[in-house]
Amino acid sequence: MTTYTTNDFSEIVFGRKSVRVYDETHKISHEEMLTMIQEATTAPSSVNMQPWRFVVVESEAGKEKLKPLIRFNTRQNETSSAMLLIFGDLNCHERGEEIYNQAYASGKMPKEVRDQQLAAIIPHYESLSREQMNDIVKIDASLAAMQFMLVARAHGYETNPIGGFEAEKLAETFGLDQERYVPVMILSVGKGMETGYESVRLAPEKITTFE
Amino acid sequence: MTTYTTNDFSEIVFGRKSVRVYDETHKISHEEMLTMIQEATTAPSSVNMQPWRFVVVESEAGKEKLKPLIRFNTRQNETSSAMLLIFGDLNCHERGEEIYNQAYASGKMPKEVRDQQLAAIIPHYESLSREQMNDIVKIDASLAAMQFMLVARAHGYETNPIGGFEAEKLAETFGLDQERYVPVMILSVGKGMETGYESVRLAPEKITTFE
């Protein structure tokens, strides 16, 4: 784990804003990007199936391919260290055995639990409809996306979550099977060169009831 | 904002585990719960439409209603301080004017920007299909769910995200219009009485490509 720019939870979480302009000269090393992804993916997922998949668009050529798909968000694409494309893998259960074997091999799960879990989970996931799997992978990948935004700030970076893009073209443009990988979100990441706008929220009383 | 039990980012994020058994005698005050929801909802959302809605199930009667809908997760229901039901509001744009007026009134958005944004966003949201709105609200509500899990730890609580429940019955059981409010996740929250299992993750290199 890298040394953090800050480890102050309040500052990291409540100081986060969407930043759209970054220091164009700053590159993030693959090592640091993978560290941030590792940290982001400590997020939980349904039956630990970890359906999140990432494409880090950082080269000129990659950003050129992305440009026509991101509508009004060209400044982020032009100035960020990277655009992180987050997909959900609708066939994530194909890695179920690998994940549960890893849990067993590292001593974190007894063999019987591994076997019972796999015997229940894999057929269940195979039985779900495309719509049900879409919901699961979008929820789980969003949990990791939120952690990535926070982890990036601990590393001294800012982000901007982008939902407005040509969703039906994103996977194919980057060589992924679009029947299998559904786009969830794009996050720009880099050294912030603006402070970002302050935003407002509805009061919690307005969106909450007690039962 | 309450004083935190800990403000250590690494400890909060990487120490999080799914905890399923809680101190049954511990109640969370409405004030603290609303503070945690306020803190969780500093998460970003698409065009700041904040589609997350919460039902805090804390009474005996409420938990009794929830019990038949949560399958294997009865221990969390029985012992937690509360079960937080997280819904996405498919008609969230009905609060758009209220949100953007609040931004203008608090001096965070010029009048012209408010008017331009509302004139673009409301018709756009009205034009989206149910499937597209479902995706948006599930992604956005999941971002707030992740922040809630972390904020809860800063307050000294543990959580367990629950995806396995009778989704088609949840809204109606708690008096919400099921055509409008789609269930996203249930989070149990309380004082942890077990440490939770350690879990494993796929190495970041296995789930990431660079372009």
XYZ file of C-alpha atoms in Angstrom:
422
model
C 0.000 0.000 0.000
C 1.340 3.404 -0.928
C 1.813 6.190 1.557
C -1.266 8.373 1.433
C -1.359 12.078 0.794
C -3.958 12.112 3.514
C -5.574 9.475 5.695
C -8.192 11.848 7.163
C -11.585 10.196 6.567
C -13.694 13.365 6.898
C -11.422 15.342 4.627
C -11.371 12.566 2.020
C -15.119 11.878 2.001
C -16.620 15.311 2.584
C -13.982 17.193 0.607
C -14.731 15.157 -2.539
C -16.165 17.168 -5.415
C -16.421 16.486 -9.102
C -13.270 17.929 -10.670
C -13.253 18.244 -14.449
C -9.858 19.796 -15.207
C -6.586 18.105 -14.368
C -2.836 18.602 -14.672
C -2.203 17.264 -18.183
C 1.461 16.633 -17.443
C 0.766 14.233 -14.586
C 0.856 10.509 -15.324
C -0.232 7.827 -12.884
C 2.050 4.779 -12.913
C 0.500 1.394 -13.623
C 1.680 0.307 -10.199
C -0.180 3.112 -8.427
C -3.297 2.642 -10.597
C -3.375 -1.073 -9.780
C -2.902 -0.262 -6.101
C -5.900 2.077 -6.227
C -7.968 -0.574 -8.012
C -6.921 -3.164 -5.423
C -7.972 -0.781 -2.659
C -11.248 0.108 -4.388
C -12.140 -3.542 -4.832
C -12.033 -4.283 -1.120
C -15.660 -3.136 -1.537
C -18.166 -5.924 -0.943
C -20.021 -7.703 -3.733
C -22.878 -10.143 -3.891
C -21.571 -13.604 -2.852
C -18.062 -12.112 -3.359
C -18.358 -12.597 -7.119
C -16.507 -9.296 -7.814
C -18.141 -8.550 -11.173
C -16.263 -5.251 -11.658
C -13.857 -4.997 -14.589
C -11.687 -1.984 -15.480
C -10.209 -0.471 -18.616
C -7.736 2.317 -17.854
C -7.707 4.674 -20.844
C -4.504 6.681 -20.601
C -2.816 6.737 -24.036
C -3.423 9.344 -26.710
C -4.832 6.616 -28.947
C -7.138 5.314 -26.240
C -8.450 8.779 -25.432
C -9.011 9.440 -29.118
C -11.181 6.316 -29.284
C -13.095 7.407 -26.210
C -13.671 11.008 -27.293
C -16.717 10.508 -29.562
C -18.464 8.458 -26.856
C -18.411 10.916 -23.964
C -20.594 13.796 -25.157
C -19.912 16.961 -23.103
C -17.133 15.512 -21.012
C -14.220 16.202 -23.339
C -12.202 18.320 -20.884
C -11.914 15.408 -18.490
C -10.789 13.148 -21.329
C -8.226 15.668 -22.556
C -6.662 16.596 -19.225
C -7.027 13.609 -16.878
C -4.234 11.165 -16.130
C -6.673 8.434 -17.069
C -10.300 7.677 -17.775
C -11.301 4.589 -15.819
C -13.995 2.632 -17.658
C -15.915 0.466 -15.216
C -17.820 -2.526 -16.568
C -19.879 -5.251 -14.981
C -19.217 -8.840 -16.099
C -22.537 -10.613 -16.644
C -20.644 -13.947 -16.657
C -18.739 -13.159 -13.472
C -19.631 -16.565 -12.030
C -17.126 -18.106 -14.459
C -14.480 -16.872 -12.004
C -16.364 -18.197 -8.987
C -14.259 -21.315 -8.636
C -11.048 -19.285 -8.860
C -12.277 -16.872 -6.164
C -13.457 -19.563 -3.755
C -10.327 -21.657 -4.327
C -8.271 -18.577 -3.459
C -10.260 -18.173 -0.239
C -9.648 -21.810 0.650
C -5.950 -21.735 -0.322
C -5.319 -18.653 1.822
C -6.900 -20.319 4.836
C -9.878 -17.959 4.955
C -12.513 -20.546 4.093
C -12.822 -24.239 5.032
C -12.966 -26.698 2.147
C -16.544 -27.772 2.979
C -17.757 -24.162 2.961
C -16.091 -23.572 -0.386
C -17.740 -26.631 -1.867
C -21.176 -25.885 -0.430
C -21.058 -22.257 -1.490
C -19.952 -23.016 -5.045
C -22.583 -25.733 -5.369
C -25.261 -23.209 -4.430
C -23.978 -20.010 -6.062
C -22.961 -21.117 -9.541
C -26.292 -22.737 -10.500
C -28.136 -19.802 -8.926
C -26.184 -17.238 -10.967
C -26.652 -19.341 -14.094
C -30.400 -19.317 -13.499
C -30.721 -15.522 -13.263
C -32.062 -13.511 -16.171
C -29.964 -10.949 -18.015
C -31.985 -8.200 -16.281
C -31.314 -9.662 -12.834
C -27.587 -10.036 -13.550
C -27.504 -6.496 -14.938
C -28.874 -5.199 -11.630
C -26.381 -7.194 -9.564
C -23.295 -6.177 -11.525
C -24.322 -2.513 -11.715
C -24.881 -2.351 -7.957
C -21.650 -4.173 -7.115
C -19.501 -2.252 -9.595
C -20.905 1.013 -8.234
C -19.767 0.099 -4.728
C -16.221 -0.297 -6.057
C -16.577 2.949 -8.050
C -17.432 4.871 -4.880
C -14.453 3.412 -3.060
C -12.226 4.274 -6.017
C -13.282 7.946 -5.811
C -12.354 8.013 -2.122
C -9.150 6.009 -2.447
C -8.042 8.331 -5.273
C -8.359 11.285 -2.913
C -6.232 9.500 -0.323
C -3.639 9.238 -3.089
C -3.876 12.977 -3.810
C -6.089 12.718 -6.888
C -9.521 14.009 -7.801
C -12.211 12.295 -9.858
C -15.397 12.956 -11.778
C -18.000 10.238 -12.176
C -19.505 10.315 -15.663
C -22.780 8.611 -16.507
C -23.527 10.372 -19.767
C -21.777 8.399 -22.496
C -22.657 6.195 -25.449
C -23.202 3.103 -23.345
C -24.031 0.767 -26.204
C -20.694 1.427 -27.918
C -18.263 1.519 -25.000
C -17.441 -2.179 -24.623
C -17.033 -2.880 -28.316
C -14.847 0.209 -28.851
C -12.403 -1.155 -26.302
C -12.440 -4.728 -27.529
C -14.812 -6.210 -24.978
C -17.756 -8.484 -25.749
C -20.725 -6.154 -25.359
C -23.075 -9.045 -24.633
C -20.999 -9.874 -21.587
C -19.613 -6.570 -20.280
C -22.137 -3.850 -19.421
C -20.772 -0.344 -18.887
C -21.472 1.087 -15.441
C -19.595 4.351 -15.154
C -16.574 6.279 -16.355
C -14.348 7.966 -13.789
C -11.828 10.606 -14.795
C -8.858 10.712 -12.431
C -5.860 12.979 -12.082
C -4.268 15.887 -10.221
C -7.050 18.443 -9.869
C -6.503 21.874 -11.446
C -9.786 23.395 -10.282
C -11.654 23.250 -6.998
C -14.941 21.894 -8.374
C -18.374 23.278 -7.643
C -19.983 22.966 -4.265
C -23.271 21.127 -4.488
C -26.333 20.718 -2.303
C -28.254 17.733 -0.981
C -31.822 17.171 0.127
C -32.071 17.127 3.927
C -31.984 13.546 5.279
C -35.432 14.000 6.864
C -36.901 14.459 3.388
C -35.647 11.154 2.024
C -35.970 8.921 5.084
C -38.791 7.272 6.989
C -38.611 5.178 10.158
C -40.583 1.953 10.642
C -21.497 16.248 12.496
C -20.952 13.844 15.373
C -17.577 13.113 16.832
C -16.243 10.021 15.157
C -15.108 6.870 16.872
C -12.317 6.917 14.336
C -11.384 9.213 11.474
C -8.645 6.919 10.144
C -9.412 6.345 6.447
C -7.377 3.136 6.057
C -8.817 1.608 9.204
C -12.373 2.519 8.194
C -12.156 1.316 4.580
C -9.874 -1.697 4.802
C -11.123 -2.846 8.199
C -14.695 -3.126 6.906
C -16.105 -6.645 6.884
C -19.616 -7.987 6.694
C -20.787 -8.355 10.278
C -23.956 -10.370 10.819
C -24.418 -10.343 14.603
C -24.924 -7.156 16.607
C -25.512 -5.978 20.174
C -29.297 -6.330 20.452
C -29.472 -3.832 23.292
C -27.956 -0.982 21.285
C -30.319 1.520 19.686
C -29.219 4.204 17.220
C -30.976 7.527 17.819
C -32.912 9.057 14.936
C -30.577 12.029 15.121
C -27.478 9.882 14.616
C -29.139 7.804 11.883
C -30.100 10.947 9.985
C -26.577 12.286 10.418
C -25.177 9.086 8.901
C -27.658 9.308 6.016
C -26.713 12.952 5.466
C -23.048 11.976 5.401
C -23.685 8.995 3.110
C -25.605 11.149 0.655
C -22.706 13.490 0.044
C -22.020 10.777 -2.564
C -22.399 12.018 -6.134
C -25.384 11.214 -8.318
C -26.223 11.694 -11.971
C -27.069 15.402 -12.527
C -27.348 15.624 -8.709
C -30.831 14.084 -8.821
C -30.204 12.103 -5.580
C -32.577 9.231 -6.347
C -31.767 7.378 -3.095
C -34.574 6.895 -0.571
C -34.317 5.183 2.820
C -36.590 3.239 5.136
C -35.022 2.616 8.548
C -36.566 -0.546 9.964
C -35.918 -0.481 13.706
C -39.149 -1.370 15.535
C -40.229 -4.877 16.476
C -43.232 -4.499 14.195
C -41.097 -3.298 11.291
C -38.622 -6.145 11.683
C -41.494 -8.619 11.863
C -42.751 -7.329 8.513
C -39.257 -7.584 7.034
C -38.504 -11.088 8.324
C -40.282 -13.153 5.636
C -38.576 -11.138 2.878
C -34.923 -11.631 3.792
C -34.338 -15.349 3.340
C -31.184 -16.465 5.214
C -30.414 -13.116 6.779
C -32.575 -13.404 9.883
C -29.749 -12.946 12.403
C -29.013 -9.478 11.067
C -32.697 -8.598 11.261
C -32.996 -9.918 14.809
C -29.882 -8.340 16.303
C -29.119 -5.140 14.356
C -29.987 -1.670 15.596
C -31.685 -1.149 12.249
C -32.144 -2.560 8.787
C -31.672 0.238 6.285
C -33.793 -0.382 3.174
C -32.353 1.528 0.233
C -34.632 2.290 -2.703
C -34.169 4.172 -5.957
C -36.889 6.649 -6.934
C -37.691 6.226 -10.634
C -39.490 9.599 -10.532
C -36.624 11.373 -8.800
C -36.762 14.223 -11.322
C -39.955 15.386 -9.602
C -37.641 16.796 -6.944
C -35.311 18.362 -9.515
C -36.734 21.853 -9.171
C -36.471 21.661 -5.381
C -32.833 20.550 -5.587
C -31.755 23.169 -8.104
C -33.674 25.916 -6.274
C -31.807 24.926 -3.122
C -28.507 25.222 -4.989
C -29.464 28.670 -6.236
C -30.824 29.845 -2.872
C -27.644 28.792 -1.069
C -25.505 30.751 -3.523
C -23.900 27.656 -5.051
C -25.460 28.001 -8.507
C -26.267 31.107 -10.580
C -29.892 31.567 -11.574
C -29.128 31.134 -15.293
C -27.342 27.838 -14.690
C -30.255 26.585 -12.615
C -32.714 27.455 -15.353
C -30.597 26.002 -18.167
C -29.910 22.810 -16.266
C -33.529 22.215 -15.302
C -34.678 22.927 -18.842
C -32.306 20.238 -20.113
C -32.470 17.644 -17.337
C -36.183 17.320 -16.605
C -37.290 16.578 -20.197
C -34.301 14.247 -20.602
C -35.197 12.253 -17.490
C -38.846 12.164 -18.566
C -37.769 10.691 -21.907
C -35.777 7.804 -20.437
C -37.211 4.294 -20.399
C -37.948 2.442 -17.179
C -34.888 0.260 -17.848
C -32.627 3.286 -18.263
C -33.979 4.938 -15.096
C -33.599 1.648 -13.241
C -29.897 1.595 -14.164
C -29.360 5.201 -13.100
C -31.060 4.913 -9.725
C -29.409 1.589 -8.892
C -25.958 2.975 -9.676
C -26.515 6.223 -7.771
C -28.129 4.589 -4.741
C -25.236 2.111 -4.587
C -22.741 4.961 -4.349
C -24.607 6.254 -1.291
C -24.819 2.705 0.097
C -21.029 2.341 -0.053
C -20.530 5.654 1.697
C -23.063 4.614 4.349
C -21.064 1.466 5.110
C -17.932 3.563 5.617
C -19.595 6.395 7.521
C -21.184 3.822 9.846
C -17.706 2.542 10.719
C -16.563 6.074 11.508
C -19.490 6.166 13.936
C -18.386 2.893 15.531
C -20.889 0.626 13.787
C -20.607 -2.344 11.466
C -22.791 -3.231 8.499
C -23.719 -6.094 6.208
C -24.932 -5.412 2.686
C -27.750 -7.786 1.743
C -28.782 -8.374 -1.860
C -30.731 -11.585 -1.358
C -34.273 -10.555 -0.482
C -37.769 -10.671 -1.999
C -37.245 -7.589 -4.139
C -40.700 -7.525 -5.686
C -42.372 -7.339 -2.264
C -40.133 -4.921 -0.371
C -41.599 -1.564 -1.435
C -45.225 -2.577 -1.027
C -44.606 -4.164 2.384
C -43.339 -0.827 3.641
C -46.056 1.284 2.056
C -44.136 2.524 -0.968
C -45.418 2.554 -4.546
C -43.590 -0.388 -6.108
C -43.915 1.059 -9.595
C -41.917 4.067 -8.452
C -39.462 2.801 -5.819
C -37.116 -0.012 -6.835
C -35.241 -1.784 -4.049
C -31.451 -1.587 -4.330
C -29.995 -3.085 -1.184
C -30.605 -3.715 2.486
C -27.902 -2.782 4.982
C -27.961 -4.092 8.525
C -26.256 -1.714 10.951
C -25.345 -1.906 14.616
C -22.623 -2.496 17.184
C -20.738 -5.527 15.917
C -20.663 -8.618 18.145
C -18.467 -10.741 15.863
C -15.391 -9.912 13.828
C -16.714 -11.049 10.453
C -14.959 -13.335 8.025
C -11.888 -12.248 6.119
C -12.430 -12.468 2.406
C -10.265 -12.511 -0.715
C -10.183 -10.503 -3.915
C -8.946 -11.196 -7.418
C -5.592 -9.493 -8.028
C -6.052 -6.101 -9.765
C -3.959 -7.265 -12.740
C -6.588 -9.929 -13.476
C -9.470 -7.480 -13.779
C -7.756 -4.502 -15.419
C -6.432 -3.657 -18.857
C -4.616 -0.507 -19.983
C -5.380 1.265 -23.267
